[in-house]
Amino acid sequence: MAIDKLLEAVTVTAELIGAELSTPARVAMAEDLALYPEKAVMQALLRCRREVKGNKLTMADIMSRLDDGRPGAEEAWALYPKDEYGSAAVTSEMQLAMAAAWPLVQDGDNIGGRMAFKERYTQIIAENRANNVPVKWEVSLGQDPGGREAALVDACQRKRIGVDHAMSLLPSDAQERFLLSAGVTEHPLLAAPKQDVAENKRRLAEILATLTEDRKVKV
């Protein structure tokens, strides 16, 4: 994303909410935000103009509204399997947050686990966003085979993991079904072998001619 365009957007946003930002501060913001997709940044700045109060604009205000592919805390909690059978695509940040909440979940305290998860998850994504760490999706596979395939289909449709990676996690007899379920229309596995009709006719004629010659010789 062009720095000059981004700098202008940051300046306009600051002016509209009454925030005073020095030129170096606006430039630093623009440089940091240039690492993210333009559409996501512009949407975050629009939300800041509508939501930020108090005549102050910070990077935290913008980053908390930036859709960089990370689910919110509530969605992240809902996505994460709560037992050994469930499967889902999760981020490394979700895994770290669940590590803090897992003892509570195991004890049956889902309310306490949810609060611990959200608190830790919010801290982690804030730190990673501040350090420009991109989101990384992984697959947590549970013991239920049917749940695995459904989770992989969902993750591929949401562009969170690649098709080939998902297929590598499935048995060979489930791969074609997975491709069809995920809506994949072009893949070597789906390519039916094409028969060359003309070539087949030529080969058949050669075989018949050979058989005819053999009969003549025998007679």
PDB file of C-alpha atoms in Angstrom, residues 7 11 20-30:
ATOM      1  CA  LEU A   7      -0.483   8.883   5.487  1.00  0.00           C
ATOM      2  CA  THR A  11      -4.221  12.344   8.885  1.00  0.00           C
ATOM      3  CA  GLU A  20      -3.441  15.904  17.514  1.00  0.00           C
ATOM      4  CA  LEU A  21      -0.669  13.862  15.917  1.00  0.00           C
ATOM      5  CA  SER A  22       2.779  15.132  15.016  1.00  0.00           C
ATOM      6  CA  THR A  23       4.109  14.510  11.534  1.00  0.00           C
ATOM      7  CA  PRO A  24       6.660  11.923  12.766  1.00  0.00           C
ATOM      8  CA  ALA A  25       3.873  10.089  14.608  1.00  0.00           C
ATOM      9  CA  ARG A  26       1.637  10.003  11.529  1.00  0.00           C
ATOM     10  CA  VAL A  27       4.525   8.809   9.365  1.00  0.00           C
ATOM     11  CA  ALA A  28       5.398   6.053  11.847  1.00  0.00           C
ATOM     12  CA  MET A  29       1.756   4.928  11.910  1.00  0.00           C
ATOM     13  CA  ALA A  30       1.603   4.859   8.115  1.00  0.00           C
TER      14      ALA A  30
END
